[in-house]
Structure formats: structure tokens, C-alpha cells
Amino acid sequence: NKIVFPELFFTDKNLVGRDVLKISRNLSDLKGIFADAEAFERMPQNQLAYEVSSFLPEKEGTPGGLYFGITYLYPGKVGNEYMMTKGHYHANVDRAEFYWGLEGEGMLILMDGQRNVWAEHVFPGSLHYIPGGVAHRMANTGSSLFSFAACWPSDAGHNYAEIAENGFSARLMEVNGVPHLI
Ligand code: PA5
Ligand code: NI
């Protein structure tokens, strides 16, 4: 039972209809991020990996504003690696972000500027602070829909190129049925 955005949240009716952006990413949009390229190629490339519903009440780049979004990350694995988001640094690299778990379970994978990687368990009600300068990616480690909310500054932006080129220095793999950072 998917938590619905934005109907659940807009108590201020003046906000209804203001700049809601919905994006979806298929497997084909995630090419190159998983370790097992052969397993990846065998999967249907039009399979839905995740959807993001964002509320962007300010113009992109506005200092002092906030954005809000919910990501719905579907379960699955590519080889032994959990389904995950592309991951990014912020374009304004020092901008921070909050993530919090809504339904299902997963792991938040974090990497600082020295490429140190660590992970936090995400579950309904868990709160995660992502400091500036830290790249972030979510993985669905459960067998059901994993959704989480995010709040970030409207002048943060996204830097996908760095992760697309160099990846994270550790991956979240299933080993003997449990997630391991390798
Ligand atoms: O702002 C965020 O960090 C999130 O809303 C992400 O953009 C979202 O989870 C999708 O991940 P990505 O942008 O790495 O594809
Ligand atoms: Ni972010």
C-alpha cells in the first residue's frame, strides 16, 4: 500500500499544484552502476527501478528554500547486489539533506570526499542526516516496496557525473542472505 504523495501532505491548499515533479527510472537508466554487468543485461531493461515524486516550491537554485521528495524504490537484485538509486553528490557540494524511512527497509550508503564508505539501516521512522560533501545512495534490502522521504536545499543541485565515473568505493551485496558492504 504505497504512501501517496502529495495528497497526504498538502494541508496548505495554496501549495496544491505548485511544481510537483514526478520522474521514474527504468533499469536502462541505471546502466553501469551494478557490479554484475552480465546479470544486468539479462534483465528486462524497461523494468521500473524507482520513482521519485518531488515538491519543488522554489525555482531551482534559490538560496534558502527547501525541496521535498518521496522515492519509491522497488525490490530486486542485479546478481547479488541490491536494487539501488544512481546516487549523487550535490552540485553545491556542501549542501546537506535529510532522509527518513517510510515503508519497507533498506540501507543508506554514504561516501565522503576521501571515498570512505559507510551505511545506515533505514526503516519506517528512521531519520538520517547526510552532511554536506557526502555522496548518498539508497538500496532496497527487503522483498517489498521501500519508500523514503527526503528534504534538501533548493540550491543543492545534483552531481551525478562523479558517481557515474568513479562509483562508490564499496557495494552493498547479499552474502548468505544478509547485506554486506564490500
Ligand atoms: O534528493 C535526493 O537525494 C533524493 O530525492 C534522490 O534524488 C532520489 O532518491 C533518487 O536518487 P538519485 O537522484 O540518486 O537517482
Ligand atoms: Ni541528494
JSON list of C-alpha atoms and ligand atoms in Angstrom, two decimals:
[
{"chain": "A", "resi": 1, "resn": "ASN", "atom": "CA", "xyz": [0.00, 0.00, 0.00]},
{"chain": "A", "resi": 2, "resn": "LYS", "atom": "CA", "xyz": [2.06, 2.86, -1.37]},
{"chain": "A", "resi": 3, "resn": "ILE", "atom": "CA", "xyz": [2.17, 6.06, 0.68]},
{"chain": "A", "resi": 4, "resn": "VAL", "atom": "CA", "xyz": [0.68, 8.63, -1.67]},
{"chain": "A", "resi": 5, "resn": "PHE", "atom": "CA", "xyz": [2.28, 11.97, -2.41]},
{"chain": "A", "resi": 6, "resn": "PRO", "atom": "CA", "xyz": [1.31, 14.74, -2.44]},
{"chain": "A", "resi": 7, "resn": "GLU", "atom": "CA", "xyz": [-2.31, 14.30, -1.39]},
{"chain": "A", "resi": 8, "resn": "LEU", "atom": "CA", "xyz": [-1.33, 13.16, 2.10]},
{"chain": "A", "resi": 9, "resn": "PHE", "atom": "CA", "xyz": [0.76, 16.20, 2.87]},
{"chain": "A", "resi": 10, "resn": "PHE", "atom": "CA", "xyz": [-0.71, 19.38, 1.48]},
{"chain": "A", "resi": 11, "resn": "THR", "atom": "CA", "xyz": [-2.63, 20.88, 4.37]},
{"chain": "A", "resi": 12, "resn": "ASP", "atom": "CA", "xyz": [-1.93, 24.36, 2.95]},
{"chain": "A", "resi": 13, "resn": "LYS", "atom": "CA", "xyz": [-4.21, 24.44, -0.08]},
{"chain": "A", "resi": 14, "resn": "ASN", "atom": "CA", "xyz": [-2.20, 27.32, -1.58]},
{"chain": "A", "resi": 15, "resn": "LEU", "atom": "CA", "xyz": [0.57, 24.82, -2.25]},
{"chain": "A", "resi": 16, "resn": "VAL", "atom": "CA", "xyz": [-1.58, 22.33, -4.17]},
{"chain": "A", "resi": 17, "resn": "GLY", "atom": "CA", "xyz": [-0.46, 22.07, -7.75]},
{"chain": "A", "resi": 18, "resn": "ARG", "atom": "CA", "xyz": [2.76, 24.03, -7.31]},
{"chain": "A", "resi": 19, "resn": "ASP", "atom": "CA", "xyz": [5.63, 22.37, -9.11]},
{"chain": "A", "resi": 20, "resn": "VAL", "atom": "CA", "xyz": [5.21, 18.71, -8.39]},
{"chain": "A", "resi": 21, "resn": "LEU", "atom": "CA", "xyz": [7.71, 16.75, -10.45]},
{"chain": "A", "resi": 22, "resn": "LYS", "atom": "CA", "xyz": [7.41, 13.00, -10.98]},
{"chain": "A", "resi": 23, "resn": "ILE", "atom": "CA", "xyz": [10.24, 11.04, -12.50]},
{"chain": "A", "resi": 24, "resn": "SER", "atom": "CA", "xyz": [10.74, 7.34, -12.99]},
{"chain": "A", "resi": 25, "resn": "ARG", "atom": "CA", "xyz": [13.88, 5.39, -13.69]},
{"chain": "A", "resi": 26, "resn": "ASN", "atom": "CA", "xyz": [13.99, 2.06, -15.51]},
{"chain": "A", "resi": 27, "resn": "LEU", "atom": "CA", "xyz": [16.85, -0.40, -15.36]},
{"chain": "A", "resi": 28, "resn": "SER", "atom": "CA", "xyz": [18.18, 1.08, -18.60]},
{"chain": "A", "resi": 29, "resn": "ASP", "atom": "CA", "xyz": [18.71, 4.39, -16.74]},
{"chain": "A", "resi": 30, "resn": "LEU", "atom": "CA", "xyz": [20.95, 2.55, -14.25]},
{"chain": "A", "resi": 31, "resn": "LYS", "atom": "CA", "xyz": [23.34, 1.03, -16.76]},
{"chain": "A", "resi": 32, "resn": "GLY", "atom": "CA", "xyz": [26.89, 0.82, -15.43]},
{"chain": "A", "resi": 33, "resn": "ILE", "atom": "CA", "xyz": [26.13, 1.17, -11.72]},
{"chain": "A", "resi": 34, "resn": "PHE", "atom": "CA", "xyz": [25.97, -2.56, -10.85]},
{"chain": "A", "resi": 35, "resn": "ALA", "atom": "CA", "xyz": [28.97, -4.87, -10.50]},
{"chain": "A", "resi": 36, "resn": "ASP", "atom": "CA", "xyz": [27.49, -7.78, -12.47]},
{"chain": "A", "resi": 37, "resn": "ALA", "atom": "CA", "xyz": [27.07, -6.36, -16.00]},
{"chain": "A", "resi": 38, "resn": "GLU", "atom": "CA", "xyz": [26.04, -9.76, -17.44]},
{"chain": "A", "resi": 39, "resn": "ALA", "atom": "CA", "xyz": [23.24, -10.25, -14.90]},
{"chain": "A", "resi": 40, "resn": "PHE", "atom": "CA", "xyz": [22.17, -6.67, -15.65]},
{"chain": "A", "resi": 41, "resn": "GLU", "atom": "CA", "xyz": [21.96, -7.29, -19.42]},
{"chain": "A", "resi": 42, "resn": "ARG", "atom": "CA", "xyz": [19.81, -10.41, -18.88]},
{"chain": "A", "resi": 43, "resn": "MET", "atom": "CA", "xyz": [17.14, -8.36, -17.06]},
{"chain": "A", "resi": 44, "resn": "PRO", "atom": "CA", "xyz": [14.28, -6.55, -18.85]},
{"chain": "A", "resi": 45, "resn": "GLN", "atom": "CA", "xyz": [15.67, -3.08, -19.47]},
{"chain": "A", "resi": 46, "resn": "ASN", "atom": "CA", "xyz": [12.23, -1.46, -19.24]},
{"chain": "A", "resi": 47, "resn": "GLN", "atom": "CA", "xyz": [11.72, -2.80, -15.68]},
{"chain": "A", "resi": 48, "resn": "LEU", "atom": "CA", "xyz": [10.78, 0.02, -13.31]},
{"chain": "A", "resi": 49, "resn": "ALA", "atom": "CA", "xyz": [13.53, 0.54, -10.71]},
{"chain": "A", "resi": 50, "resn": "TYR", "atom": "CA", "xyz": [12.29, 3.59, -8.81]},
{"chain": "A", "resi": 51, "resn": "GLU", "atom": "CA", "xyz": [10.01, 6.61, -8.95]},
{"chain": "A", "resi": 52, "resn": "VAL", "atom": "CA", "xyz": [10.50, 9.99, -7.30]},
{"chain": "A", "resi": 53, "resn": "SER", "atom": "CA", "xyz": [7.72, 12.43, -6.56]},
{"chain": "A", "resi": 54, "resn": "SER", "atom": "CA", "xyz": [9.15, 15.83, -5.66]},
{"chain": "A", "resi": 55, "resn": "PHE", "atom": "CA", "xyz": [7.64, 19.05, -4.44]},
{"chain": "A", "resi": 56, "resn": "LEU", "atom": "CA", "xyz": [9.76, 21.98, -5.63]},
{"chain": "A", "resi": 57, "resn": "PRO", "atom": "CA", "xyz": [8.07, 25.16, -4.36]},
{"chain": "A", "resi": 58, "resn": "GLU", "atom": "CA", "xyz": [11.05, 27.39, -5.26]},
{"chain": "A", "resi": 59, "resn": "LYS", "atom": "CA", "xyz": [12.93, 27.87, -8.51]},
{"chain": "A", "resi": 60, "resn": "GLU", "atom": "CA", "xyz": [15.94, 25.51, -8.76]},
{"chain": "A", "resi": 61, "resn": "GLY", "atom": "CA", "xyz": [18.97, 27.28, -7.30]},
{"chain": "A", "resi": 62, "resn": "THR", "atom": "CA", "xyz": [17.06, 29.57, -4.92]},
{"chain": "A", "resi": 63, "resn": "PRO", "atom": "CA", "xyz": [19.16, 30.06, -1.77]},
{"chain": "A", "resi": 64, "resn": "GLY", "atom": "CA", "xyz": [17.30, 29.42, 1.49]},
{"chain": "A", "resi": 65, "resn": "GLY", "atom": "CA", "xyz": [14.46, 27.36, 0.04]},
{"chain": "A", "resi": 66, "resn": "LEU", "atom": "CA", "xyz": [13.70, 23.69, 0.64]},
{"chain": "A", "resi": 67, "resn": "TYR", "atom": "CA", "xyz": [12.63, 20.80, -1.56]},
{"chain": "A", "resi": 68, "resn": "PHE", "atom": "CA", "xyz": [10.77, 17.67, -0.52]},
{"chain": "A", "resi": 69, "resn": "GLY", "atom": "CA", "xyz": [10.51, 14.32, -2.25]},
{"chain": "A", "resi": 70, "resn": "ILE", "atom": "CA", "xyz": [9.46, 10.72, -1.80]},
{"chain": "A", "resi": 71, "resn": "THR", "atom": "CA", "xyz": [11.33, 7.94, -3.55]},
{"chain": "A", "resi": 72, "resn": "TYR", "atom": "CA", "xyz": [9.67, 4.56, -4.20]},
{"chain": "A", "resi": 73, "resn": "LEU", "atom": "CA", "xyz": [12.42, 2.01, -4.75]},
{"chain": "A", "resi": 74, "resn": "TYR", "atom": "CA", "xyz": [11.25, -1.40, -5.98]},
{"chain": "A", "resi": 75, "resn": "PRO", "atom": "CA", "xyz": [12.76, -4.62, -4.61]},
{"chain": "A", "resi": 76, "resn": "GLY", "atom": "CA", "xyz": [15.16, -6.77, -6.62]},
{"chain": "A", "resi": 77, "resn": "LYS", "atom": "CA", "xyz": [18.79, -7.63, -7.14]},
{"chain": "A", "resi": 78, "resn": "VAL", "atom": "CA", "xyz": [21.24, -7.48, -10.01]},
{"chain": "A", "resi": 79, "resn": "GLY", "atom": "CA", "xyz": [23.32, -10.59, -9.39]},
{"chain": "A", "resi": 80, "resn": "ASN", "atom": "CA", "xyz": [23.88, -10.35, -5.62]},
{"chain": "A", "resi": 81, "resn": "GLU", "atom": "CA", "xyz": [23.68, -6.57, -5.49]},
{"chain": "A", "resi": 82, "resn": "TYR", "atom": "CA", "xyz": [20.55, -4.89, -4.17]},
{"chain": "A", "resi": 83, "resn": "MET", "atom": "CA", "xyz": [18.45, -2.60, -6.34]},
{"chain": "A", "resi": 84, "resn": "MET", "atom": "CA", "xyz": [19.62, 0.95, -5.70]},
{"chain": "A", "resi": 85, "resn": "THR", "atom": "CA", "xyz": [19.42, 4.58, -6.75]},
{"chain": "A", "resi": 86, "resn": "LYS", "atom": "CA", "xyz": [22.04, 6.14, -9.03]},
{"chain": "A", "resi": 87, "resn": "GLY", "atom": "CA", "xyz": [23.47, 8.13, -6.15]},
{"chain": "A", "resi": 88, "resn": "HIS", "atom": "CA", "xyz": [24.99, 11.59, -6.24]},
{"chain": "A", "resi": 89, "resn": "TYR", "atom": "CA", "xyz": [26.91, 14.36, -4.57]},
{"chain": "A", "resi": 90, "resn": "HIS", "atom": "CA", "xyz": [25.19, 17.71, -4.53]},
{"chain": "A", "resi": 91, "resn": "ALA", "atom": "CA", "xyz": [26.33, 20.13, -7.22]},
{"chain": "A", "resi": 92, "resn": "ASN", "atom": "CA", "xyz": [26.83, 22.66, -4.44]},
{"chain": "A", "resi": 93, "resn": "VAL", "atom": "CA", "xyz": [28.84, 20.05, -2.65]},
{"chain": "A", "resi": 94, "resn": "ASP", "atom": "CA", "xyz": [28.50, 21.42, 0.90]},
{"chain": "A", "resi": 95, "resn": "ARG", "atom": "CA", "xyz": [24.67, 21.21, 0.92]},
{"chain": "A", "resi": 96, "resn": "ALA", "atom": "CA", "xyz": [23.19, 18.73, 3.42]},
{"chain": "A", "resi": 97, "resn": "GLU", "atom": "CA", "xyz": [20.00, 16.63, 3.26]},
{"chain": "A", "resi": 98, "resn": "PHE", "atom": "CA", "xyz": [17.63, 14.65, 5.49]},
{"chain": "A", "resi": 99, "resn": "TYR", "atom": "CA", "xyz": [16.33, 11.20, 4.52]},
{"chain": "A", "resi": 100, "resn": "TRP", "atom": "CA", "xyz": [13.78, 9.27, 6.55]},
{"chain": "A", "resi": 101, "resn": "GLY", "atom": "CA", "xyz": [12.28, 5.83, 6.15]},
{"chain": "A", "resi": 102, "resn": "LEU", "atom": "CA", "xyz": [8.57, 5.44, 5.34]},
{"chain": "A", "resi": 103, "resn": "GLU", "atom": "CA", "xyz": [7.90, 1.82, 4.41]},
{"chain": "A", "resi": 104, "resn": "GLY", "atom": "CA", "xyz": [9.90, -1.32, 3.73]},
{"chain": "A", "resi": 105, "resn": "GLU", "atom": "CA", "xyz": [13.59, -1.44, 4.56]},
{"chain": "A", "resi": 106, "resn": "GLY", "atom": "CA", "xyz": [16.90, -0.58, 3.07]},
{"chain": "A", "resi": 107, "resn": "MET", "atom": "CA", "xyz": [20.34, 0.82, 3.59]},
{"chain": "A", "resi": 108, "resn": "LEU", "atom": "CA", "xyz": [21.61, 4.35, 3.05]},
{"chain": "A", "resi": 109, "resn": "ILE", "atom": "CA", "xyz": [25.10, 4.15, 1.54]},
{"chain": "A", "resi": 110, "resn": "LEU", "atom": "CA", "xyz": [27.26, 7.20, 2.19]},
{"chain": "A", "resi": 111, "resn": "MET", "atom": "CA", "xyz": [30.68, 8.24, 0.87]},
{"chain": "A", "resi": 112, "resn": "ASP", "atom": "CA", "xyz": [32.74, 11.25, 1.93]},
{"chain": "A", "resi": 113, "resn": "GLY", "atom": "CA", "xyz": [35.23, 13.25, -0.13]},
{"chain": "A", "resi": 114, "resn": "GLN", "atom": "CA", "xyz": [38.07, 10.85, 0.82]},
{"chain": "A", "resi": 115, "resn": "ARG", "atom": "CA", "xyz": [35.98, 7.95, -0.56]},
{"chain": "A", "resi": 116, "resn": "ASN", "atom": "CA", "xyz": [35.32, 6.43, 2.88]},
{"chain": "A", "resi": 117, "resn": "VAL", "atom": "CA", "xyz": [32.03, 4.49, 2.68]},
{"chain": "A", "resi": 118, "resn": "TRP", "atom": "CA", "xyz": [29.61, 3.58, 5.45]},
{"chain": "A", "resi": 119, "resn": "ALA", "atom": "CA", "xyz": [25.93, 2.59, 5.61]},
{"chain": "A", "resi": 120, "resn": "GLU", "atom": "CA", "xyz": [22.90, 3.15, 7.83]},
{"chain": "A", "resi": 121, "resn": "HIS", "atom": "CA", "xyz": [19.87, 0.88, 8.26]},
{"chain": "A", "resi": 122, "resn": "VAL", "atom": "CA", "xyz": [16.68, 2.58, 7.06]},
{"chain": "A", "resi": 123, "resn": "PHE", "atom": "CA", "xyz": [13.25, 1.50, 8.33]},
{"chain": "A", "resi": 124, "resn": "PRO", "atom": "CA", "xyz": [9.87, 3.19, 8.89]},
{"chain": "A", "resi": 125, "resn": "GLY", "atom": "CA", "xyz": [10.53, 6.17, 11.14]},
{"chain": "A", "resi": 126, "resn": "SER", "atom": "CA", "xyz": [14.35, 6.15, 10.97]},
{"chain": "A", "resi": 127, "resn": "LEU", "atom": "CA", "xyz": [15.94, 9.56, 10.41]},
{"chain": "A", "resi": 128, "resn": "HIS", "atom": "CA", "xyz": [19.23, 10.12, 8.55]},
{"chain": "A", "resi": 129, "resn": "TYR", "atom": "CA", "xyz": [21.27, 13.30, 8.29]},
{"chain": "A", "resi": 130, "resn": "ILE", "atom": "CA", "xyz": [23.51, 13.49, 5.24]},
{"chain": "A", "resi": 131, "resn": "PRO", "atom": "CA", "xyz": [26.14, 16.18, 5.90]},
{"chain": "A", "resi": 132, "resn": "GLY", "atom": "CA", "xyz": [27.46, 18.39, 3.10]},
{"chain": "A", "resi": 133, "resn": "GLY", "atom": "CA", "xyz": [30.15, 16.80, 0.96]},
{"chain": "A", "resi": 134, "resn": "VAL", "atom": "CA", "xyz": [28.77, 13.28, 1.38]},
{"chain": "A", "resi": 135, "resn": "ALA", "atom": "CA", "xyz": [27.51, 11.26, -1.62]},
{"chain": "A", "resi": 136, "resn": "HIS", "atom": "CA", "xyz": [24.33, 9.27, -1.00]},
{"chain": "A", "resi": 137, "resn": "ARG", "atom": "CA", "xyz": [22.55, 6.29, -2.50]},
{"chain": "A", "resi": 138, "resn": "MET", "atom": "CA", "xyz": [19.73, 4.06, -1.22]},
{"chain": "A", "resi": 139, "resn": "ALA", "atom": "CA", "xyz": [19.44, 0.28, -1.63]},
{"chain": "A", "resi": 140, "resn": "ASN", "atom": "CA", "xyz": [16.30, -1.81, -1.12]},
{"chain": "A", "resi": 141, "resn": "THR", "atom": "CA", "xyz": [17.37, -4.79, 1.04]},
{"chain": "A", "resi": 142, "resn": "GLY", "atom": "CA", "xyz": [13.84, -6.10, 1.58]},
{"chain": "A", "resi": 143, "resn": "SER", "atom": "CA", "xyz": [11.36, -8.00, -0.55]},
{"chain": "A", "resi": 144, "resn": "SER", "atom": "CA", "xyz": [8.72, -5.25, -0.75]},
{"chain": "A", "resi": 145, "resn": "LEU", "atom": "CA", "xyz": [8.49, -1.65, -1.88]},
{"chain": "A", "resi": 146, "resn": "PHE", "atom": "CA", "xyz": [10.95, 0.58, 0.00]},
{"chain": "A", "resi": 147, "resn": "SER", "atom": "CA", "xyz": [9.99, 4.22, 0.26]},
{"chain": "A", "resi": 148, "resn": "PHE", "atom": "CA", "xyz": [11.68, 7.13, 1.96]},
{"chain": "A", "resi": 149, "resn": "ALA", "atom": "CA", "xyz": [11.25, 10.86, 2.16]},
{"chain": "A", "resi": 150, "resn": "ALA", "atom": "CA", "xyz": [13.93, 13.48, 1.59]},
{"chain": "A", "resi": 151, "resn": "CYS", "atom": "CA", "xyz": [14.34, 17.19, 2.32]},
{"chain": "A", "resi": 152, "resn": "TRP", "atom": "CA", "xyz": [17.14, 19.19, 0.72]},
{"chain": "A", "resi": 153, "resn": "PRO", "atom": "CA", "xyz": [18.02, 22.82, -0.06]},
{"chain": "A", "resi": 154, "resn": "SER", "atom": "CA", "xyz": [16.70, 24.28, -3.30]},
{"chain": "A", "resi": 155, "resn": "ASP", "atom": "CA", "xyz": [20.25, 25.36, -4.21]},
{"chain": "A", "resi": 156, "resn": "ALA", "atom": "CA", "xyz": [21.81, 21.91, -3.71]},
{"chain": "A", "resi": 157, "resn": "GLY", "atom": "CA", "xyz": [21.51, 20.54, -7.24]},
{"chain": "A", "resi": 158, "resn": "HIS", "atom": "CA", "xyz": [22.70, 17.07, -8.29]},
{"chain": "A", "resi": 159, "resn": "ASN", "atom": "CA", "xyz": [26.15, 15.95, -9.40]},
{"chain": "A", "resi": 160, "resn": "TYR", "atom": "CA", "xyz": [25.65, 12.51, -10.98]},
{"chain": "A", "resi": 161, "resn": "ALA", "atom": "CA", "xyz": [28.81, 12.60, -13.12]},
{"chain": "A", "resi": 162, "resn": "GLU", "atom": "CA", "xyz": [31.25, 11.92, -10.31]},
{"chain": "A", "resi": 163, "resn": "ILE", "atom": "CA", "xyz": [29.44, 8.73, -9.24]},
{"chain": "A", "resi": 164, "resn": "ALA", "atom": "CA", "xyz": [28.78, 7.66, -12.85]},
{"chain": "A", "resi": 165, "resn": "GLU", "atom": "CA", "xyz": [32.55, 7.86, -13.49]},
{"chain": "A", "resi": 166, "resn": "ASN", "atom": "CA", "xyz": [34.06, 6.52, -10.27]},
{"chain": "A", "resi": 167, "resn": "GLY", "atom": "CA", "xyz": [31.18, 4.82, -8.44]},
{"chain": "A", "resi": 168, "resn": "PHE", "atom": "CA", "xyz": [31.22, 4.30, -4.69]},
{"chain": "A", "resi": 169, "resn": "SER", "atom": "CA", "xyz": [34.26, 2.56, -3.21]},
{"chain": "A", "resi": 170, "resn": "ALA", "atom": "CA", "xyz": [32.06, -0.16, -1.65]},
{"chain": "A", "resi": 171, "resn": "ARG", "atom": "CA", "xyz": [28.95, -2.04, -2.78]},
{"chain": "A", "resi": 172, "resn": "LEU", "atom": "CA", "xyz": [26.03, -3.49, -0.83]},
{"chain": "A", "resi": 173, "resn": "MET", "atom": "CA", "xyz": [25.92, -7.20, -1.67]},
{"chain": "A", "resi": 174, "resn": "GLU", "atom": "CA", "xyz": [23.82, -10.04, -0.35]},
{"chain": "A", "resi": 175, "resn": "VAL", "atom": "CA", "xyz": [26.06, -12.65, 1.28]},
{"chain": "A", "resi": 176, "resn": "ASN", "atom": "CA", "xyz": [24.38, -15.67, 2.94]},
{"chain": "A", "resi": 177, "resn": "GLY", "atom": "CA", "xyz": [21.08, -13.80, 2.83]},
{"chain": "A", "resi": 178, "resn": "VAL", "atom": "CA", "xyz": [22.30, -10.65, 4.59]},
{"chain": "A", "resi": 179, "resn": "PRO", "atom": "CA", "xyz": [23.57, -7.30, 3.28]},
{"chain": "A", "resi": 180, "resn": "HIS", "atom": "CA", "xyz": [27.32, -6.71, 3.42]},
{"chain": "A", "resi": 181, "resn": "LEU", "atom": "CA", "xyz": [29.31, -3.63, 2.38]},
{"chain": "A", "resi": 182, "resn": "ILE", "atom": "CA", "xyz": [32.10, -4.96, 0.19]},
{"chain": "B", "resi": 1, "resn": "PA5", "atom": "O1", "xyz": [17.26, 14.37, -3.22]},
{"chain": "B", "resi": 1, "resn": "PA5", "atom": "C1", "xyz": [17.63, 13.20, -3.11]},
{"chain": "B", "resi": 1, "resn": "PA5", "atom": "O2", "xyz": [18.78, 12.90, -2.74]},
{"chain": "B", "resi": 1, "resn": "PA5", "atom": "C2", "xyz": [16.64, 12.11, -3.47]},
{"chain": "B", "resi": 1, "resn": "PA5", "atom": "O3", "xyz": [15.37, 12.66, -3.68]},
{"chain": "B", "resi": 1, "resn": "PA5", "atom": "C3", "xyz": [17.13, 11.39, -4.73]},
{"chain": "B", "resi": 1, "resn": "PA5", "atom": "O4", "xyz": [17.25, 12.30, -5.79]},
{"chain": "B", "resi": 1, "resn": "PA5", "atom": "C4", "xyz": [16.25, 10.22, -5.12]},
{"chain": "B", "resi": 1, "resn": "PA5", "atom": "O5", "xyz": [16.22, 9.29, -4.06]},
{"chain": "B", "resi": 1, "resn": "PA5", "atom": "C5", "xyz": [16.71, 9.49, -6.36]},
{"chain": "B", "resi": 1, "resn": "PA5", "atom": "O6", "xyz": [18.08, 9.17, -6.30]},
{"chain": "B", "resi": 1, "resn": "PA5", "atom": "P1", "xyz": [19.06, 9.69, -7.43]},
{"chain": "B", "resi": 1, "resn": "PA5", "atom": "O7", "xyz": [18.82, 11.16, -7.56]},
{"chain": "B", "resi": 1, "resn": "PA5", "atom": "O8", "xyz": [20.43, 9.39, -6.92]},
{"chain": "B", "resi": 1, "resn": "PA5", "atom": "O9", "xyz": [18.72, 8.97, -8.70]},
{"chain": "B", "resi": 2, "resn": "NI", "atom": "NI", "xyz": [20.63, 14.42, -2.55]}
]
